[in-house]
Coordinates of C-alpha atoms in Angstrom, one line a residue:
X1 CA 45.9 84.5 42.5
X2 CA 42.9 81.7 43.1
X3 CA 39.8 82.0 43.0
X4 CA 37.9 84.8 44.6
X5 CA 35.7 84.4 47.6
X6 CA 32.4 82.9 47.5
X7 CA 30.1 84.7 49.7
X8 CA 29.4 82.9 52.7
X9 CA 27.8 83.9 55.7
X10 CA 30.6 84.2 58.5
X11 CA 30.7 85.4 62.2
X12 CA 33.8 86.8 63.4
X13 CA 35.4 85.4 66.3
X14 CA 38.5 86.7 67.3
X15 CA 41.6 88.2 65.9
X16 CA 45.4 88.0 66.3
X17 CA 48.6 90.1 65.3
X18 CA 48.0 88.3 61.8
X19 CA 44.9 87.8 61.3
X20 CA 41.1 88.1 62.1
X21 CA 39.6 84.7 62.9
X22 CA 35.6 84.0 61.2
X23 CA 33.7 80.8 61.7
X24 CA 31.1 79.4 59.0
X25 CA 29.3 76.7 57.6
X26 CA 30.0 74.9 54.5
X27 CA 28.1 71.3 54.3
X28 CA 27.1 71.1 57.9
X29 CA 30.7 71.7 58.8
X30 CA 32.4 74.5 61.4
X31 CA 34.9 75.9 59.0
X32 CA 37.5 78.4 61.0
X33 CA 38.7 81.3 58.3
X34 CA 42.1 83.2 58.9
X35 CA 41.9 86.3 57.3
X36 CA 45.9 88.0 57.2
X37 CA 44.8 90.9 57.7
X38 CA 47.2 92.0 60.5
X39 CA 46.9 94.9 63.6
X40 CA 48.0 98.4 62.7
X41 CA 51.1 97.4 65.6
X42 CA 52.4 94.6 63.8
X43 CA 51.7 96.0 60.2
X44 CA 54.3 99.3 61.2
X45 CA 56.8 96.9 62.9
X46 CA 56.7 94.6 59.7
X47 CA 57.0 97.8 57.5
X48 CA 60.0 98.8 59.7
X49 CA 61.4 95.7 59.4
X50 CA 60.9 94.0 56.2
X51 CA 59.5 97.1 53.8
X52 CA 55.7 95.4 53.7
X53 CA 53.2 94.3 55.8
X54 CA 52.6 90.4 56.6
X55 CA 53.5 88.5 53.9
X56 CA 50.7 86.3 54.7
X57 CA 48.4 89.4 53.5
X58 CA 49.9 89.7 49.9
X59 CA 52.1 87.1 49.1
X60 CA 50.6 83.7 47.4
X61 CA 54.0 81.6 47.9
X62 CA 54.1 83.0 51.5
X63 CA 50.6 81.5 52.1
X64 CA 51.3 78.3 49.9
X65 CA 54.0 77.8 52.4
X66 CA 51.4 78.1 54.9
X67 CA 49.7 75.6 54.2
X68 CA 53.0 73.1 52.7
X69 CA 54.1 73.9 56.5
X70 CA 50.6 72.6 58.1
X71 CA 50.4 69.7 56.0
X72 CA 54.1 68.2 57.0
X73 CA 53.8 69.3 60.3
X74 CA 50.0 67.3 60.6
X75 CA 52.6 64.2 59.4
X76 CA 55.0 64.7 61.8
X77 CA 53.7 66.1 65.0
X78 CA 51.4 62.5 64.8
X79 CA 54.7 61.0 64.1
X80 CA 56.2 62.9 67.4
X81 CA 53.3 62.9 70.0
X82 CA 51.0 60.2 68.4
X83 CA 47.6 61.5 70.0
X84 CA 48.5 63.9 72.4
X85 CA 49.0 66.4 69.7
X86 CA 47.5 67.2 66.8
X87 CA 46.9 69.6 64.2
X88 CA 43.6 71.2 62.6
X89 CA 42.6 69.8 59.1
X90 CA 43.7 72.5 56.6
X91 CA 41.3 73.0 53.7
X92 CA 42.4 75.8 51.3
X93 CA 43.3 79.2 50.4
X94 CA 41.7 81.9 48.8
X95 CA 42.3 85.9 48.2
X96 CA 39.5 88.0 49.9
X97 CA 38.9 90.9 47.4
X98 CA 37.4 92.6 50.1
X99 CA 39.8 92.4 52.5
X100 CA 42.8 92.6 50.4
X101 CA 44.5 89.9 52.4
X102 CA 44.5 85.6 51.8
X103 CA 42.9 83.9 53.7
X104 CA 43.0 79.9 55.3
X105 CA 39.9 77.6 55.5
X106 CA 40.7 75.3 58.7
X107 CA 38.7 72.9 60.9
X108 CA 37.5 74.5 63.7
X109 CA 38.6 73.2 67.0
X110 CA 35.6 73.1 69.6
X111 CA 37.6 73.3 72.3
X112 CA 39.3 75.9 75.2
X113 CA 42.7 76.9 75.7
X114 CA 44.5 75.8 78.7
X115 CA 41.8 76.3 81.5
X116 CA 42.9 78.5 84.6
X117 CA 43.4 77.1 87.8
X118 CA 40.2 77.5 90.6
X119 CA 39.5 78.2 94.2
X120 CA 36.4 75.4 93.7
X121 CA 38.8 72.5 93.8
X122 CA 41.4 71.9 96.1
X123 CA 43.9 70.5 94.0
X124 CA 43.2 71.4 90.4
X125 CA 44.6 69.9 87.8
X126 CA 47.3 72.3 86.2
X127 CA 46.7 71.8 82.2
X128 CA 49.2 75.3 81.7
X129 CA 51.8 72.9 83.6
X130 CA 51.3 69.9 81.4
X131 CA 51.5 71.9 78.2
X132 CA 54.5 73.6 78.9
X133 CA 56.4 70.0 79.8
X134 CA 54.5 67.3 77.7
X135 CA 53.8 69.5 74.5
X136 CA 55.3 73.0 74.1
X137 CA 59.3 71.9 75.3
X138 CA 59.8 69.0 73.2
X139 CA 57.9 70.0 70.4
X140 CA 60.1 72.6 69.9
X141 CA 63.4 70.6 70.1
X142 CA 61.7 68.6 67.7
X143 CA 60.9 71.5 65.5
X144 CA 64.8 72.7 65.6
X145 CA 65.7 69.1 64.7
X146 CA 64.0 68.9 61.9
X147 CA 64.7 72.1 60.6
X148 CA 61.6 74.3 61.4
X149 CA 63.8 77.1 62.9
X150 CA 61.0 79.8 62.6
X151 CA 58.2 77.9 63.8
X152 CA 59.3 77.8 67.6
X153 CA 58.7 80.7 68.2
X154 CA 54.7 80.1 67.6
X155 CA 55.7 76.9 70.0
X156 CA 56.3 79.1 72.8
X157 CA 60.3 79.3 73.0
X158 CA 61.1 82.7 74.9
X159 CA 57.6 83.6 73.7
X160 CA 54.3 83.4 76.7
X161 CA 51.6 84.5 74.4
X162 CA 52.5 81.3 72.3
X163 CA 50.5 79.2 74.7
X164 CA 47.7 80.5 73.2
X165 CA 48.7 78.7 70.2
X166 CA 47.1 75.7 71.5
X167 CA 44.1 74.4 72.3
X168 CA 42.4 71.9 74.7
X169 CA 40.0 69.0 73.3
X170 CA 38.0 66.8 75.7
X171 CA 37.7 63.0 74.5
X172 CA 34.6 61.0 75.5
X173 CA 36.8 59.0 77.6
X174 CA 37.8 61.7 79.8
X175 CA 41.5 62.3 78.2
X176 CA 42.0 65.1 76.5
X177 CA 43.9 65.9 73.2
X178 CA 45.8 69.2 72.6
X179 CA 45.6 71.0 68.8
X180 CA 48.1 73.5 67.4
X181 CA 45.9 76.0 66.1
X182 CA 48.3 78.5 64.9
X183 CA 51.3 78.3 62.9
X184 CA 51.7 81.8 61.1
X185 CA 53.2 84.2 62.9
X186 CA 52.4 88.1 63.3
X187 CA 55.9 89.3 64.0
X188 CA 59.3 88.7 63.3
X189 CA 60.9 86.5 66.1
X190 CA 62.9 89.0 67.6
X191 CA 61.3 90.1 70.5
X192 CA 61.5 86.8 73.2
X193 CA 60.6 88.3 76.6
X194 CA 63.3 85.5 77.6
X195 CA 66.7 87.7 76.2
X196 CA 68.8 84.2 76.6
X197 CA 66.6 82.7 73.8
X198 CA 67.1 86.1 71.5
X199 CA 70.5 86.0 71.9
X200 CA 71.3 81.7 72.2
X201 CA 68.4 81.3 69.4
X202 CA 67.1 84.0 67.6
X203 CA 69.5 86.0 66.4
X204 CA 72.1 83.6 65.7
X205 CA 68.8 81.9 63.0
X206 CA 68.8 85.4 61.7
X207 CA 71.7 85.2 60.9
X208 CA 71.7 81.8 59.2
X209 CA 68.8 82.8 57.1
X210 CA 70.0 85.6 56.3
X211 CA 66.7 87.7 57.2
X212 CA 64.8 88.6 60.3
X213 CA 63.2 85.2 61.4
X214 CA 59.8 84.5 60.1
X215 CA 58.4 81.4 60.5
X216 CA 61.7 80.3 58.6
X217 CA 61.7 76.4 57.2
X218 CA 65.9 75.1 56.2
X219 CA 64.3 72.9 54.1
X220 CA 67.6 70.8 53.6
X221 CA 67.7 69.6 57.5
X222 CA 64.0 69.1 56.8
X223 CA 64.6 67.0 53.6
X224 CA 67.5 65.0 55.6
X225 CA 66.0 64.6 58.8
X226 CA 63.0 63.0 56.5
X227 CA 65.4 60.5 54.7
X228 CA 67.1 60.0 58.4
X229 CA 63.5 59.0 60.1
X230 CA 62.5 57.0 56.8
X231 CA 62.2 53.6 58.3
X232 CA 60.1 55.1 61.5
X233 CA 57.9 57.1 59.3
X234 CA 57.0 54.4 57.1
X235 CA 55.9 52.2 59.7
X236 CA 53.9 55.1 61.1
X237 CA 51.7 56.0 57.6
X238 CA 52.9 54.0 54.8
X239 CA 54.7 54.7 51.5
X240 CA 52.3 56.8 50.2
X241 CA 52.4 59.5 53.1
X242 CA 56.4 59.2 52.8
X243 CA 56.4 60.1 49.2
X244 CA 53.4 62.8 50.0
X245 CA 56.4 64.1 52.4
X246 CA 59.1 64.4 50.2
X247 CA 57.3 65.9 47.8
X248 CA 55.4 68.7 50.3
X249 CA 59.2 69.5 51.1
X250 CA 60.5 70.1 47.6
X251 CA 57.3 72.3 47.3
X252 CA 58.0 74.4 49.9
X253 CA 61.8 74.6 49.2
X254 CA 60.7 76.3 46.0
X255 CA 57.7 78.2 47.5
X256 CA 59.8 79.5 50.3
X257 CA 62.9 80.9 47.8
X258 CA 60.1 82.8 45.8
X259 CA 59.2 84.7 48.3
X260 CA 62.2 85.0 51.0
X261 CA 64.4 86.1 47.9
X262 CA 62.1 89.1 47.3
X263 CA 64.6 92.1 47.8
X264 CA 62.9 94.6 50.5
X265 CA 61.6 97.2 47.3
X266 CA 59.8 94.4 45.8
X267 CA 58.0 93.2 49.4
X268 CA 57.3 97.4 49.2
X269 CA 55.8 97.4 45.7
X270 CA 53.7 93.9 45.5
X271 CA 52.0 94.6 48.9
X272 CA 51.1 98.1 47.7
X273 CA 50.1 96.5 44.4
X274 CA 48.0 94.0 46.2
X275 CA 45.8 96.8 47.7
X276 CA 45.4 98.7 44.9
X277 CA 47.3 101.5 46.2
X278 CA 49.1 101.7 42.5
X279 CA 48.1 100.1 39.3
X280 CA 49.8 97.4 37.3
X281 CA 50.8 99.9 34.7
X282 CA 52.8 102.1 37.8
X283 CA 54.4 98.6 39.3
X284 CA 55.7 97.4 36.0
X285 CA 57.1 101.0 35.7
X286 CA 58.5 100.6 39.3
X287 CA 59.9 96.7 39.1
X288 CA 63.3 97.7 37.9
X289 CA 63.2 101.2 40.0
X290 CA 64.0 100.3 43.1
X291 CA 64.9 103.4 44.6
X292 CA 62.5 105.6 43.0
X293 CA 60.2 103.1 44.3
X294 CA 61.6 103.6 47.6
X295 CA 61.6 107.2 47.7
X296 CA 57.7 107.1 45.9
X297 CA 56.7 104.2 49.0
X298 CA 58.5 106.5 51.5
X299 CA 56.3 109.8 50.0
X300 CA 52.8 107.1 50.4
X301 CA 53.5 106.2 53.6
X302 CA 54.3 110.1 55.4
X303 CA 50.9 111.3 52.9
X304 CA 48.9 108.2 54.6
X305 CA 50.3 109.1 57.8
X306 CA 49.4 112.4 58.0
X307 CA 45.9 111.8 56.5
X308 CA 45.6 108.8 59.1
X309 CA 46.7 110.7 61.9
X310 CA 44.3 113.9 60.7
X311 CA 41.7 111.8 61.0
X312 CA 42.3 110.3 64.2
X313 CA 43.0 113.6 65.9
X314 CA 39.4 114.8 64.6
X315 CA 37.7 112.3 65.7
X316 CA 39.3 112.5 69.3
X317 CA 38.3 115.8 69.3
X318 CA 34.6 115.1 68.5
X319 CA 34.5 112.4 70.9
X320 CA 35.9 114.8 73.6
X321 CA 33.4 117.4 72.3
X322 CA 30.7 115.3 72.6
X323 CA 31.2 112.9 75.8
X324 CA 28.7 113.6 77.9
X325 CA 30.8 114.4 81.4
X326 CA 27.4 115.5 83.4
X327 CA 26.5 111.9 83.5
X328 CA 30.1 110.5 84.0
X329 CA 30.1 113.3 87.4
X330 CA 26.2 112.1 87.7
X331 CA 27.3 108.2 87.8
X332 CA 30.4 108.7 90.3
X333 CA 28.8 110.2 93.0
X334 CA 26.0 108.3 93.1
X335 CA 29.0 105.4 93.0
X336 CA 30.3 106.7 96.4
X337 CA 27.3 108.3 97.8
X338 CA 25.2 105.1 97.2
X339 CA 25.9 101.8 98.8
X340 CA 22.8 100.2 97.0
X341 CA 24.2 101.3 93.7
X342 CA 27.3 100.6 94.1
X343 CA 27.1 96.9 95.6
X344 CA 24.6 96.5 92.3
X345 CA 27.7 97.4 89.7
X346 CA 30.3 95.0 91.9
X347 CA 27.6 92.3 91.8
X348 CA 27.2 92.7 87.8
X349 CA 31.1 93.0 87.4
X350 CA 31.6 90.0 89.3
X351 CA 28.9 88.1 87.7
X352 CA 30.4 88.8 84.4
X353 CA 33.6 87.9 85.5
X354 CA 32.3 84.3 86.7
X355 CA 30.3 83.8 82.7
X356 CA 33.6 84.5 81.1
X357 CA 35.6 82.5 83.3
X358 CA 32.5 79.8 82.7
X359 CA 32.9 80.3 79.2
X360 CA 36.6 79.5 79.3
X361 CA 36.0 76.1 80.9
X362 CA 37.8 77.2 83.9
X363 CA 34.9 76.4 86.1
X364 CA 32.2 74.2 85.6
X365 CA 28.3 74.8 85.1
X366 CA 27.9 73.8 89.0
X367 CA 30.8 75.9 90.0
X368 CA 29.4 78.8 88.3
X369 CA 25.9 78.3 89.7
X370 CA 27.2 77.6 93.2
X371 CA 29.0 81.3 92.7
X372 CA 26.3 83.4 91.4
X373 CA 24.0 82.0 94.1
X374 CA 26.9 83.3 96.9
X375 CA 27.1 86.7 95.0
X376 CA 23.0 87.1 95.6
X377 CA 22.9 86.8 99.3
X378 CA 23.2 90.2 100.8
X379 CA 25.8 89.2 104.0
X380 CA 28.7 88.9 101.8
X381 CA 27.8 92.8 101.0
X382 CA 30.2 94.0 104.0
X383 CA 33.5 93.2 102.2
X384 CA 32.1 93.6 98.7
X385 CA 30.9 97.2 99.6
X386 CA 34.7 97.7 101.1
X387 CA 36.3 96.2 97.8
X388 CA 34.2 98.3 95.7
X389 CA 35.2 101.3 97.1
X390 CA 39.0 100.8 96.0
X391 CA 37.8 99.5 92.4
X392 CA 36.1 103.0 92.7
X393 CA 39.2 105.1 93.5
X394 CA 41.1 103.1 91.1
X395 CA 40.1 105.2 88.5
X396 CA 40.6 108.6 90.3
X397 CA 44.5 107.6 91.3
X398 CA 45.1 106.3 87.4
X399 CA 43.8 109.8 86.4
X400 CA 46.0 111.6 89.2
X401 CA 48.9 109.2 88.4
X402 CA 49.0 109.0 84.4
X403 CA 47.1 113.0 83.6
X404 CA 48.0 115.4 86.3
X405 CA 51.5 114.0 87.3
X406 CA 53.0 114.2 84.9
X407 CA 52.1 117.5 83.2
X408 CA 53.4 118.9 87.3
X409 CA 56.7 117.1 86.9
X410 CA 57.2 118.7 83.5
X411 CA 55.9 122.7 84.7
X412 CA 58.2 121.8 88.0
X413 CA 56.3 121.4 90.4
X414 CA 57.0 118.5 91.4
X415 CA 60.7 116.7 91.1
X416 CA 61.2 113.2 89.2
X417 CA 61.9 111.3 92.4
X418 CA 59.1 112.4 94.1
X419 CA 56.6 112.1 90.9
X420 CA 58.6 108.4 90.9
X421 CA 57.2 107.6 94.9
X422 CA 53.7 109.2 93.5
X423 CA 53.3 106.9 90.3
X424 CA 54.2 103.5 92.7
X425 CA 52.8 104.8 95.8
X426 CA 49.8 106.7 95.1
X427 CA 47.3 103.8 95.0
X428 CA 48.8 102.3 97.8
X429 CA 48.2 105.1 100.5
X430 CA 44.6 106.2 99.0
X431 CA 44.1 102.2 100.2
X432 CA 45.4 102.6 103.7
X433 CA 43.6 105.7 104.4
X434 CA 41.1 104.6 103.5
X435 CA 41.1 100.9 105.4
X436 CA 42.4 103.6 108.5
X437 CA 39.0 105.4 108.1
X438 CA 37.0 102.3 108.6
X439 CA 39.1 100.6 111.2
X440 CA 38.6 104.2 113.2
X441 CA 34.5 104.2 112.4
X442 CA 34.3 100.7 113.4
X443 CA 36.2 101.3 117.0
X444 CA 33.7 104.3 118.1
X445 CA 30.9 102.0 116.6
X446 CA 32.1 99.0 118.1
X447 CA 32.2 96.8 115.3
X448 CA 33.5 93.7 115.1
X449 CA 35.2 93.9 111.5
X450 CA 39.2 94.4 112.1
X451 CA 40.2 95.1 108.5
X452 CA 44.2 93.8 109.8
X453 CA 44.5 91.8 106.4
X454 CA 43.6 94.3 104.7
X455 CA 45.5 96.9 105.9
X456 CA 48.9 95.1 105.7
X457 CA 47.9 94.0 102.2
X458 CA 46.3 97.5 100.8
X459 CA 50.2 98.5 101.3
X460 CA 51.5 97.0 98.6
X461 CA 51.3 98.2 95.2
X462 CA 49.3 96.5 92.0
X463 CA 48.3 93.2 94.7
X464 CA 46.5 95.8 96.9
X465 CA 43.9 95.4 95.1
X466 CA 42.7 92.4 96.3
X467 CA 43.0 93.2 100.0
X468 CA 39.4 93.3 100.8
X469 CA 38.7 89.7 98.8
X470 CA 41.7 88.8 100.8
X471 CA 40.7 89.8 104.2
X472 CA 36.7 88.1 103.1
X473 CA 38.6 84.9 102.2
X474 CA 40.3 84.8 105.6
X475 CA 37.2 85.2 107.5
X476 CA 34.3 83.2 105.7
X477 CA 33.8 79.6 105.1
X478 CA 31.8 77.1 102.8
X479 CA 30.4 79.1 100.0
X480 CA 31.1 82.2 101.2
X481 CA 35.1 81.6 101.2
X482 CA 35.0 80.1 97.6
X483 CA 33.2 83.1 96.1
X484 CA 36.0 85.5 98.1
X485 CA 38.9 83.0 97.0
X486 CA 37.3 83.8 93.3
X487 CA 37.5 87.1 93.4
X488 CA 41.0 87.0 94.3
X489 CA 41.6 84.8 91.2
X490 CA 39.7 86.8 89.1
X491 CA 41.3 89.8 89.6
X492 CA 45.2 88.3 89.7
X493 CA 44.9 86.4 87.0
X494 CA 43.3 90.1 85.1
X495 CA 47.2 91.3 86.1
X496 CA 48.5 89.3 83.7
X497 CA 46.0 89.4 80.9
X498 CA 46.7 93.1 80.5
X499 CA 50.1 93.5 80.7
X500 CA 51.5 94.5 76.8
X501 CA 53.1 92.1 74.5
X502 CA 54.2 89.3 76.4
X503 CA 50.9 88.9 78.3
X504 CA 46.8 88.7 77.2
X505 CA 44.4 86.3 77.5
X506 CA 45.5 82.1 77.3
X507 CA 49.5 83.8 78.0
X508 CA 51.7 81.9 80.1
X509 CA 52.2 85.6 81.7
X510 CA 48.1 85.3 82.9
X511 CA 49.1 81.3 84.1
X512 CA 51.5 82.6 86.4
X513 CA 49.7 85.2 87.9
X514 CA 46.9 82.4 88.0
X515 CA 49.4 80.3 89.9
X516 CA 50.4 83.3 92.2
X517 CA 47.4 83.5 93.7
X518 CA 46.2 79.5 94.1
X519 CA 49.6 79.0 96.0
X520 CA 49.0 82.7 98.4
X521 CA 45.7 81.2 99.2
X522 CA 46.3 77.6 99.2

């Protein structure tokens, strides 16, 4: 292995389904670390899978691929795209003793991902749009040209959370530049939320390789398609970053075979080597006894299980034992019974909503000030006070929906088709009688506010939601109708950061829903 880690001061930043993210400073320069530590999701499918976790964690000739990959990659996606894309300087590797896991020194990209579309512009520029076409599309053709079959699927093929494999970098000329930030994936390409691309692409390279895809390089097309582009690429960066090529291939032929040709009890045996889960003694014992091996791993693994899941079970107990539920009851009915307190949590929500969504670059300082001045003024309070009343039952349907129904439908109490209309529908008519409630007070009152919008709206199941930001859209103007037209964005575009696997934060899944609602409105 290299050399250990130096201790540096770092600040972590983010993580992944490979690997925790730090930033530091080493000679007045941002460094980004990628620590392979993996997410205890990815680690179990990998184990599943492949008999250890990432290989990125344990492996050194899966990391010095890494890095080979990076390095002819920054050659050629210059070569493809010229400026338009780019990849981050790569430094070095290094094991982190402490973390058990390698880790990759990169440049760190002050940038954003692709910013989400707003209700402050009329026509905003779609950059989600524009990397899909211009960047994401043919740089993977390009990749399955030149033999980088694995490495697609961090491109985005069949895969939305790949658009948050790139980033966004403003030029002082007013273009901007994208940067493919990550390269390594967390998972085996297998699960495409596209199942034409698993079974055109995925599974057919599987089978090629020989091995669940992974990031998988045929070095050979790679070699070839080299040779092939020689002329090009030597007018492009000379002889000396041709040879550099050649060589960074041969490399990684080599570095590759090492570890792709590990048989599953060996992947088993190093990783649990590499976190000192057995000594060197026990995995010299265990290098030639493969299936004892894989009966002693098997034996680890349901011993750690049931320790891990001990554990977790006490602790859910004590946090059950300990939650204080007199002031959850205390909060929620001051939430309904108190109109002052409850506009003051919406206006906080909100106003966090509008700093992350500054903080993304999706709206500008202006835009953000010209928001947070709207959410201060007390007559936009009507709707607000209206919309946070449904946020507020939200919570009491989800605990109907996901706690009590089910354990009815399972004493009988209820049958599955009617627990079916409850889990869909639930939400949906707590909405309208509510919204019925008001439009009744506000006819013996005399009021002017029809609620129509939201009514037809509040109907509707998941987008029901937003049928009071809706209905304040409809009827304000100026400031007013851009704050409500946020709100609605906000909250759509939150659809798609939470939905599982395929969607998240900077996914094409939280784009569309972005989209959705910019062309309802629009």
């Amino acid at each position: 292995m290299t050399v250990a880690l130096q201790k540096k001061e770092k600040q972590f930043i983010g993580n992944g389904r490979s690997a925790k993210v730090y930033i530091s400073f080493q000679d007045d320069k941002a460094v980004a670390t990628k620590t392979f530590t993996g997410e205890p999701v990815s680690k179990l499918i990998l184990f599943v899978l492949t008999g250890s976790a990432n290989p990125y964690t344990w492996s050194e000739d899966a990391i010095a691929s890494a890095m080979l990959r990076r390095r002819i990659l920054s050659h050629l996606t210059r070569f493809w795209f010229g400026n338009k894309l780019r990849l981050p300087a790569t430094y070095t590797y290094r094991w982190n003793d402490a973390e058990k896991a390698f880790e990759i020194d990169a440049e760190f990209i002050t940038g954003c991902h692709a910013p989400l579309l707003n209700p402050m512009e009329q026509e905003p520029f779609d950059y989600m749009t524009e990397l899909r076409n211009d960047i994401m599309n043919p740089l993977q053709e390009k990749l399955r040209q030149s033999g980088f079959d694995g490495l697609v699927w961090q491109a985005g093929k069949g895969n939305p959370v790949g658009a948050s494999n790139f980033m966004l970098k403003p030029k002082k000329d007013g273009a901007h530049q994208w940067i493919w930030i990550d390269l390594e994936s967390g998972l085996p390409a297998l699960f495409a939320m596209n199942i034409f691309s698993t079974l055109s692409y995925y599974l057919p390279m599987c089978w090629k390789h020989k091995t669940w895809l992974f990031d998988d390089v045929d070095t050979e097309t790679l070699r070839q398609y080299i040779i092939q582009n020689k002329a090009a690429l030597l007018a492009e960066s000379g002889p000396e970053s041709y040879e550099q090529l050649l060589l960074d291939c041969a490399q990684l032929a080599t570095r590759q075979h090492n570890w792709k040709s590990l048989s599953r009890a060996q992947k088993s045996l190093y990783y649990a080597f590499s976190q000192d889960k057995i000594t060197e003694a026990q995995k010299d014992y265990y290098e030639d006894k493969p299936l004892r091996w894989m009966l002693k791993s098997i034996w680890m693994f349901l011993a750690s299980f049931v320790f891990s899941f001990g554990t977790k079970v006490k602790k859910a107990v004590r946090k059950i034992m300990d939650f204080n539920y007199g002031k959850l009851f205390k909060r929620a009915f001051r939430y309904f019974s108190d109109s002052r307190y409850r506009w003051t949590f919406v206006r906080w929500m909100l106003k966090k909503e509008i700093n992350v969504w500054h903080k993304r670059k999706s709206i500008t300082d202006a835009e953000r000030s010209i928001l947070l001045n709207e959410l201060s003024n007390n007559d936009v309070s009507a709707y607000l006070t209206d919309f946070s009343i449904h946020l507020g039952i939200k919570p009491l349907v989800k605990s109907f929906t996901f706690g009590l129904l089910p354990i009815f439908t399972a004493l009988g109490y209820i049958s599955l088709p009617v627990a079916a209309i409850l889990l869909l529908w639930s939400g949906p008519a707590v909405r309208t009688i509510y919204t019925l409630a008001q439009m009744a007070n506000n006819l013996v009152a005399e009021k002017k506010n029809s609620r129509y919008i939201a009514l037809v709206i509040g109907i509707f199941p998941i987008i029901g939601n937003l049928a009071y930001p809706i209905e304040f859209a409809y009827h304000s103007t100026g400031n007013k109708n851009l704050l409500a037209k946020y709100i609605a964005y906000a909250f759509t575009t939150k659809i798609g950061a939470k939905i599982p696997i395929w969607g998240g934060q900077d996914s094409e899944i939280e784009h569309f829903f972005n989209r959705l609602c910019h062309r309802i409105l629009k």
